[in-house]
mmCIF file of C-alpha atoms in Angstrom:
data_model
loop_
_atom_site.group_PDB
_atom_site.id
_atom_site.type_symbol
_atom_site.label_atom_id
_atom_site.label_comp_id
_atom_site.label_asym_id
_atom_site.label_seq_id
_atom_site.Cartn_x
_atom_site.Cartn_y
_atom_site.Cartn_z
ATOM 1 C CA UNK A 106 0.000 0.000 0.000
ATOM 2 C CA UNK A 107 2.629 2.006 -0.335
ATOM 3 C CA UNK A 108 4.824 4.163 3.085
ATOM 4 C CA UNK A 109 2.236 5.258 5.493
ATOM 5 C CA UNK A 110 3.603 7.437 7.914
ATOM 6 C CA UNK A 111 3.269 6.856 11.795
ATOM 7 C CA UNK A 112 0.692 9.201 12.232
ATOM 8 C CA UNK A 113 -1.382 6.798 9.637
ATOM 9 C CA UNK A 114 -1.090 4.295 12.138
ATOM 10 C CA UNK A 115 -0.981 1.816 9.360
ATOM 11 C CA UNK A 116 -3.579 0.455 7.149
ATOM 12 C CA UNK A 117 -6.650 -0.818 7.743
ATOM 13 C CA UNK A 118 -8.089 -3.024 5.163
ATOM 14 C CA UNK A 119 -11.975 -3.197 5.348
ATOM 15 C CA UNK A 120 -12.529 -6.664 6.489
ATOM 16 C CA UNK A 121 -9.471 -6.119 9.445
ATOM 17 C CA UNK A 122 -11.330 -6.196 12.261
ATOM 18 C CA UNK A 123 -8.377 -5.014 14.675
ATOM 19 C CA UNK A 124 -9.248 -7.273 17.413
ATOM 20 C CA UNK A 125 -6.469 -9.033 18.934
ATOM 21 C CA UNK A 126 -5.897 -12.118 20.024
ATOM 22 C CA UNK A 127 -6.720 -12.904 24.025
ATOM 23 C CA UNK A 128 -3.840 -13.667 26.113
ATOM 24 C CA UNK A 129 -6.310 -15.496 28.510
ATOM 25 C CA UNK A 130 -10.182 -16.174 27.599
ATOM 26 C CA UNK A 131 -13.249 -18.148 28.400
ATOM 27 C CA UNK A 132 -15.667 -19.242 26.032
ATOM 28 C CA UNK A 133 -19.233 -20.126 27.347
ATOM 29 C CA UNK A 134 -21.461 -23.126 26.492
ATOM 30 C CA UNK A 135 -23.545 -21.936 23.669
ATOM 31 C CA UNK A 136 -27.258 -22.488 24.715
ATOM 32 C CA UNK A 137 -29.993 -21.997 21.661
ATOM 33 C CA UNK A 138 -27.542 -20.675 18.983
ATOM 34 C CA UNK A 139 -26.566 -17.697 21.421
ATOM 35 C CA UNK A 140 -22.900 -17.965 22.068
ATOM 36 C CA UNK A 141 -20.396 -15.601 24.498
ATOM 37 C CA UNK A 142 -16.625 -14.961 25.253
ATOM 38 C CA UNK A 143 -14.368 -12.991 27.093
ATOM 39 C CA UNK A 144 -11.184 -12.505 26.860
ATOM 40 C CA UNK A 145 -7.819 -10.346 28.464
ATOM 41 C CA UNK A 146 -5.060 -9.006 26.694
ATOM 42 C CA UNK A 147 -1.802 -8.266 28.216
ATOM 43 C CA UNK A 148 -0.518 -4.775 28.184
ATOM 44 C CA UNK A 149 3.279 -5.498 29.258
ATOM 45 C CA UNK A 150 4.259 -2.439 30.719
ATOM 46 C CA UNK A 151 1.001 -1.013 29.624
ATOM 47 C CA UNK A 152 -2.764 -0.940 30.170
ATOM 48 C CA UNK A 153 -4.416 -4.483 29.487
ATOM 49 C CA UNK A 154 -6.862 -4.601 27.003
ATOM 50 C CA UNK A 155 -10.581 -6.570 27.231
ATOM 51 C CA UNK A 156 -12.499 -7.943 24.391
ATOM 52 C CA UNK A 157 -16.006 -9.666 24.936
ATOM 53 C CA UNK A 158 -17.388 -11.400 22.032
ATOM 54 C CA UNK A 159 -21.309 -12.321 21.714
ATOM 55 C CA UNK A 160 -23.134 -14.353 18.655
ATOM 56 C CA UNK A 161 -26.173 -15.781 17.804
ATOM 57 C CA UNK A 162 -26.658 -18.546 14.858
ATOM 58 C CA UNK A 163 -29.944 -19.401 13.860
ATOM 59 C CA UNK A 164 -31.042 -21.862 11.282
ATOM 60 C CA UNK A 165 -34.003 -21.555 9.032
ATOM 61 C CA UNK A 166 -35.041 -24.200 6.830
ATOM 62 C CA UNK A 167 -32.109 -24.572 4.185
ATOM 63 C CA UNK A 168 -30.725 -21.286 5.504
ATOM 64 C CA UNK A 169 -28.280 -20.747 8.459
ATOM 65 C CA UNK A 170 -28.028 -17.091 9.551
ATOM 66 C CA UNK A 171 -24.793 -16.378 11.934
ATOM 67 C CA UNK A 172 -24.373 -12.831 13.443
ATOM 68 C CA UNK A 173 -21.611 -11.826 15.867
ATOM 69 C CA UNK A 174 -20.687 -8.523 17.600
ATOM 70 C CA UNK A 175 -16.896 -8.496 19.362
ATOM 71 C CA UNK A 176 -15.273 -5.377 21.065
ATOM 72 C CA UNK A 177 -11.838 -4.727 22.530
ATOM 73 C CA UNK A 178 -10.726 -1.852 24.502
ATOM 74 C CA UNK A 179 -7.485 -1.193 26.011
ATOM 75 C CA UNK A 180 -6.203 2.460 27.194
ATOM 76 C CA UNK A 181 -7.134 5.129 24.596
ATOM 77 C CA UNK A 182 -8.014 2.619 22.032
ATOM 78 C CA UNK A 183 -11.622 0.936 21.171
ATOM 79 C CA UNK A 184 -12.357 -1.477 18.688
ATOM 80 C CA UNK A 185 -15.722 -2.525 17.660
ATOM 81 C CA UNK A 186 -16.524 -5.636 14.724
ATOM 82 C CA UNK A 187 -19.823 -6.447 14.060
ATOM 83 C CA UNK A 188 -20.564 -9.554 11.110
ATOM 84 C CA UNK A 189 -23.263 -11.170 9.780
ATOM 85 C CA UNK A 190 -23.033 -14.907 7.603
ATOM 86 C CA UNK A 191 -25.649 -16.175 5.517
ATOM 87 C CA UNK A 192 -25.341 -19.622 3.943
ATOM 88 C CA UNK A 193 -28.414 -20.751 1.875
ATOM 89 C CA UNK A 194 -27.652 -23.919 -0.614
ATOM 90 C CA UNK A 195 -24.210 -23.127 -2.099
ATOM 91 C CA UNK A 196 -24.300 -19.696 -1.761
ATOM 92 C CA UNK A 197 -22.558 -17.333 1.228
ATOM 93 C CA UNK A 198 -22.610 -13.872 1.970
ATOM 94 C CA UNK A 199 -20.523 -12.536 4.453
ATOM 95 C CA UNK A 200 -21.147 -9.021 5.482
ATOM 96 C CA UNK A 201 -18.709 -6.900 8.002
ATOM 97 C CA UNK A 202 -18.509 -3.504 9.757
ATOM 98 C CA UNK A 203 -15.323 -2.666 11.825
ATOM 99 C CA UNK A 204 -14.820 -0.115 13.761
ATOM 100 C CA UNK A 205 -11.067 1.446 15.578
ATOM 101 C CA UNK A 206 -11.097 4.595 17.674
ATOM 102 C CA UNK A 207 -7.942 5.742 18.984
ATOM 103 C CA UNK A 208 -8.598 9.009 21.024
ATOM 104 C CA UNK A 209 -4.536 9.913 21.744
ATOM 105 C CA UNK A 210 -4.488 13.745 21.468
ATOM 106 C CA UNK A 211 -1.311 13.196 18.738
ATOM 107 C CA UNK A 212 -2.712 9.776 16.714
ATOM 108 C CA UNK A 213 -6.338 10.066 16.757
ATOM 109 C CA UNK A 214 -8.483 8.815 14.494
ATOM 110 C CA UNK A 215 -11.698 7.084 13.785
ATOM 111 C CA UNK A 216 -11.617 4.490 11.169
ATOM 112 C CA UNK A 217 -14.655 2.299 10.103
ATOM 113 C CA UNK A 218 -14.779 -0.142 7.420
ATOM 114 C CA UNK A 219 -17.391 -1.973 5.542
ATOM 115 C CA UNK A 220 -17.012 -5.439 3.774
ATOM 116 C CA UNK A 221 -19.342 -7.340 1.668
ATOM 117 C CA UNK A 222 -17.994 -11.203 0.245
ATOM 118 C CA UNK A 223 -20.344 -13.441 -1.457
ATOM 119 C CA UNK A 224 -19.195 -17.515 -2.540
ATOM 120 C CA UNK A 225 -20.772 -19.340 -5.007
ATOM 121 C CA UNK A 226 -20.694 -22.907 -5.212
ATOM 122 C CA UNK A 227 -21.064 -24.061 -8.792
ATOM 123 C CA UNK A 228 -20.374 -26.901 -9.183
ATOM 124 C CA UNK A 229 -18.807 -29.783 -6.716
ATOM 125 C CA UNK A 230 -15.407 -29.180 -7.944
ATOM 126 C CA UNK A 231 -15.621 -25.430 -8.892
ATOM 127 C CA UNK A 232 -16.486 -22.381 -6.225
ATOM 128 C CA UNK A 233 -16.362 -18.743 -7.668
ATOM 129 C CA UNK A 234 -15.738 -15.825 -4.864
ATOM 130 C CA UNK A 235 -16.316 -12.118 -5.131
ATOM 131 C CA UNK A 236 -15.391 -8.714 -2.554
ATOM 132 C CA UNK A 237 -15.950 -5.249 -2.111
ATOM 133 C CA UNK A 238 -14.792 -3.128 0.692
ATOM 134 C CA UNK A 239 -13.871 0.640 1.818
ATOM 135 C CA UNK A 240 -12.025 1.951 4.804
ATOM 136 C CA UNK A 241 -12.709 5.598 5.947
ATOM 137 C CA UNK A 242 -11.410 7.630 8.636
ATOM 138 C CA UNK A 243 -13.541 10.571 10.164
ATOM 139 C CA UNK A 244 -10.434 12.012 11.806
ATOM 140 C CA UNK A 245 -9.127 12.361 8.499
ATOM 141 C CA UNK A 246 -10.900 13.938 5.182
ATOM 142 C CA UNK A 247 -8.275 12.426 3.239
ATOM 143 C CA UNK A 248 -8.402 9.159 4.076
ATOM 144 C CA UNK A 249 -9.955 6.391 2.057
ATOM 145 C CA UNK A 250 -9.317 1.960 1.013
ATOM 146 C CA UNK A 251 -11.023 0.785 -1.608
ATOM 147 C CA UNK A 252 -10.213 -2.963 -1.899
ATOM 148 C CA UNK A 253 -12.055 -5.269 -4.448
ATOM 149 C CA UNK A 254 -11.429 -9.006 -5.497
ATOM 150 C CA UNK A 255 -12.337 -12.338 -7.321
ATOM 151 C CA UNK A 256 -11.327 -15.611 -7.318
ATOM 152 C CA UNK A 257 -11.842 -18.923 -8.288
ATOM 153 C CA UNK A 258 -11.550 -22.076 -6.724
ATOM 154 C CA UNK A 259 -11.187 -25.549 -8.088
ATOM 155 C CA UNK A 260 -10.833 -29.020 -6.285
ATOM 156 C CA UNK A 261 -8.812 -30.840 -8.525
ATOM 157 C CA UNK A 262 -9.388 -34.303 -6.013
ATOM 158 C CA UNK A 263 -10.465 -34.519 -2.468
ATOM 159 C CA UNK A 264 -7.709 -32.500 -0.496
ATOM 160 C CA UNK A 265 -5.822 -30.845 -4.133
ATOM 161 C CA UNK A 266 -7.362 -27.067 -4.747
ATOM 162 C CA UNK A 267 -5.697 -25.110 -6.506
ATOM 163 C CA UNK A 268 -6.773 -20.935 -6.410
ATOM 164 C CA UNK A 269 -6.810 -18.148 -8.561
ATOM 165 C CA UNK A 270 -7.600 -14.169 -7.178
ATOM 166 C CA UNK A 271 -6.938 -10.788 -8.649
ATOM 167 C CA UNK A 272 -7.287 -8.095 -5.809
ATOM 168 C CA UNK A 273 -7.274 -4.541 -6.535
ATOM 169 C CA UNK A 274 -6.658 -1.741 -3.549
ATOM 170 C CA UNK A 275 -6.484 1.875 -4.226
ATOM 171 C CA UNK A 276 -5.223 3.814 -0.844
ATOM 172 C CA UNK A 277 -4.866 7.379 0.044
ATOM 173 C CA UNK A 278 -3.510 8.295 3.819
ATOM 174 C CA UNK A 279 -4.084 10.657 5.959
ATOM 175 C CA UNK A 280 -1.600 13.191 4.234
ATOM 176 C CA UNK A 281 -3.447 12.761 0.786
ATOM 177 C CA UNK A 282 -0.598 9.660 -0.497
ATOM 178 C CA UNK A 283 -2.560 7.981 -2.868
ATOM 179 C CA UNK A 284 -1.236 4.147 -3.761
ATOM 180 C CA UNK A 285 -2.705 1.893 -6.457
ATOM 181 C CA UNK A 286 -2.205 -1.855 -6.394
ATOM 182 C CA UNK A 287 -3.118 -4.683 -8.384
ATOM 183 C CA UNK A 288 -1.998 -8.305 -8.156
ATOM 184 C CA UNK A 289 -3.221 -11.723 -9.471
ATOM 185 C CA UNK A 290 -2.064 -14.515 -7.149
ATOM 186 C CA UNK A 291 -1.802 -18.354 -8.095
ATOM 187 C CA UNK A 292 -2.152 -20.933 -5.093
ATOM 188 C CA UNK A 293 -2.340 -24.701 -4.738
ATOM 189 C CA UNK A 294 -3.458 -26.096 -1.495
ATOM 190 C CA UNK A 295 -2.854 -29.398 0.064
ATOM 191 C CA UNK A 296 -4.905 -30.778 3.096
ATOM 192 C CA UNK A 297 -3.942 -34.614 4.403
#
């Protein structure tokens, strides 16, 4: 994405929800498709962070709807990522909002981004896969992701895939750098 300077605070790609991971959690039973988890994050010399984590999944008829909420804070930093799954036959859309708020007097900024995916099964060998997302900061005028992709995805026997994508992100940071990417990526994946 090009050099983003500190007071970017780096880059955050729509579908990033900037959650860590725990350094100690529980995870409750789930009872009637509602799920909960909480979670610690160790601050070193720091403050620690907290994240809590809640979802629901519900399943009607053919169609299984799974929505989940998780937020972290820790010192002047709060992180918010809320999702939503739909699976109904061979098709899946996956649908994200993400939210980092980092109210430092010299750093702030308020970044949200929103992600849309959708799979398509086609076939039992062949899967297609499409994205759209855009980051925004309302600290910052000037900043603005766009990231888009498709891909393909063919099972060539049980356990042998092999993946094509072509991603495209156009980035501008906070002091108006605008960066322009494009890349096509060949993969071949082996599961035992």
């Amino acid at each position: 994405l090009g050099t983003w300077n500190a007071a970017d605070g780096g880059a955050q790609m729509p579908a990033d929800d900037q959650i860590p991971e725990a350094t100690v959690s529980y995870a409750a039973p789930a009872v009637s498709g509602f799920s909960i988890n909480a979670g610690l994050v160790d601050g070193g010399d720091g403050d620690d962070g907290s994240i809590l984590g809640i979802g629901y999944t519900v399943e009607a008829g053919s169609t299984t709807v799974a929505l989940s909420m998780d937020t972290y804070s820790k010192g002047n930093v709060d992180a918010t990522s809320i999702g939503a799954v739909v699976t109904a036959g061979d098709f899946v859309l996956t649908l994200a909002s993400n939210n980092e708020e980092d109210t430092t007097a010299a750093t702030a900024y308020d970044r949200t981004g929103d992600a849309m995916g959708v799979t398509y099964k086609v076939s039992e060998t062949l899967s297609v896969q499409a994205y759209s997302g855009t980051t925004d900061d309302s600290k910052a005028a000037s900043y603005k992701i766009t990231d888009t992709g498709v891909g393909a995805t063919y099972t060539i026997t049980p356990g042998l895939t092999v993946s094509i994508t072509n991603n495209s992100v156009e980035a501008t940071t906070d002091g108006g750098t605008k960066t322009t990417t494009d890349g096509t990526a060949l993969a071949l994946n082996v599961t035992f």
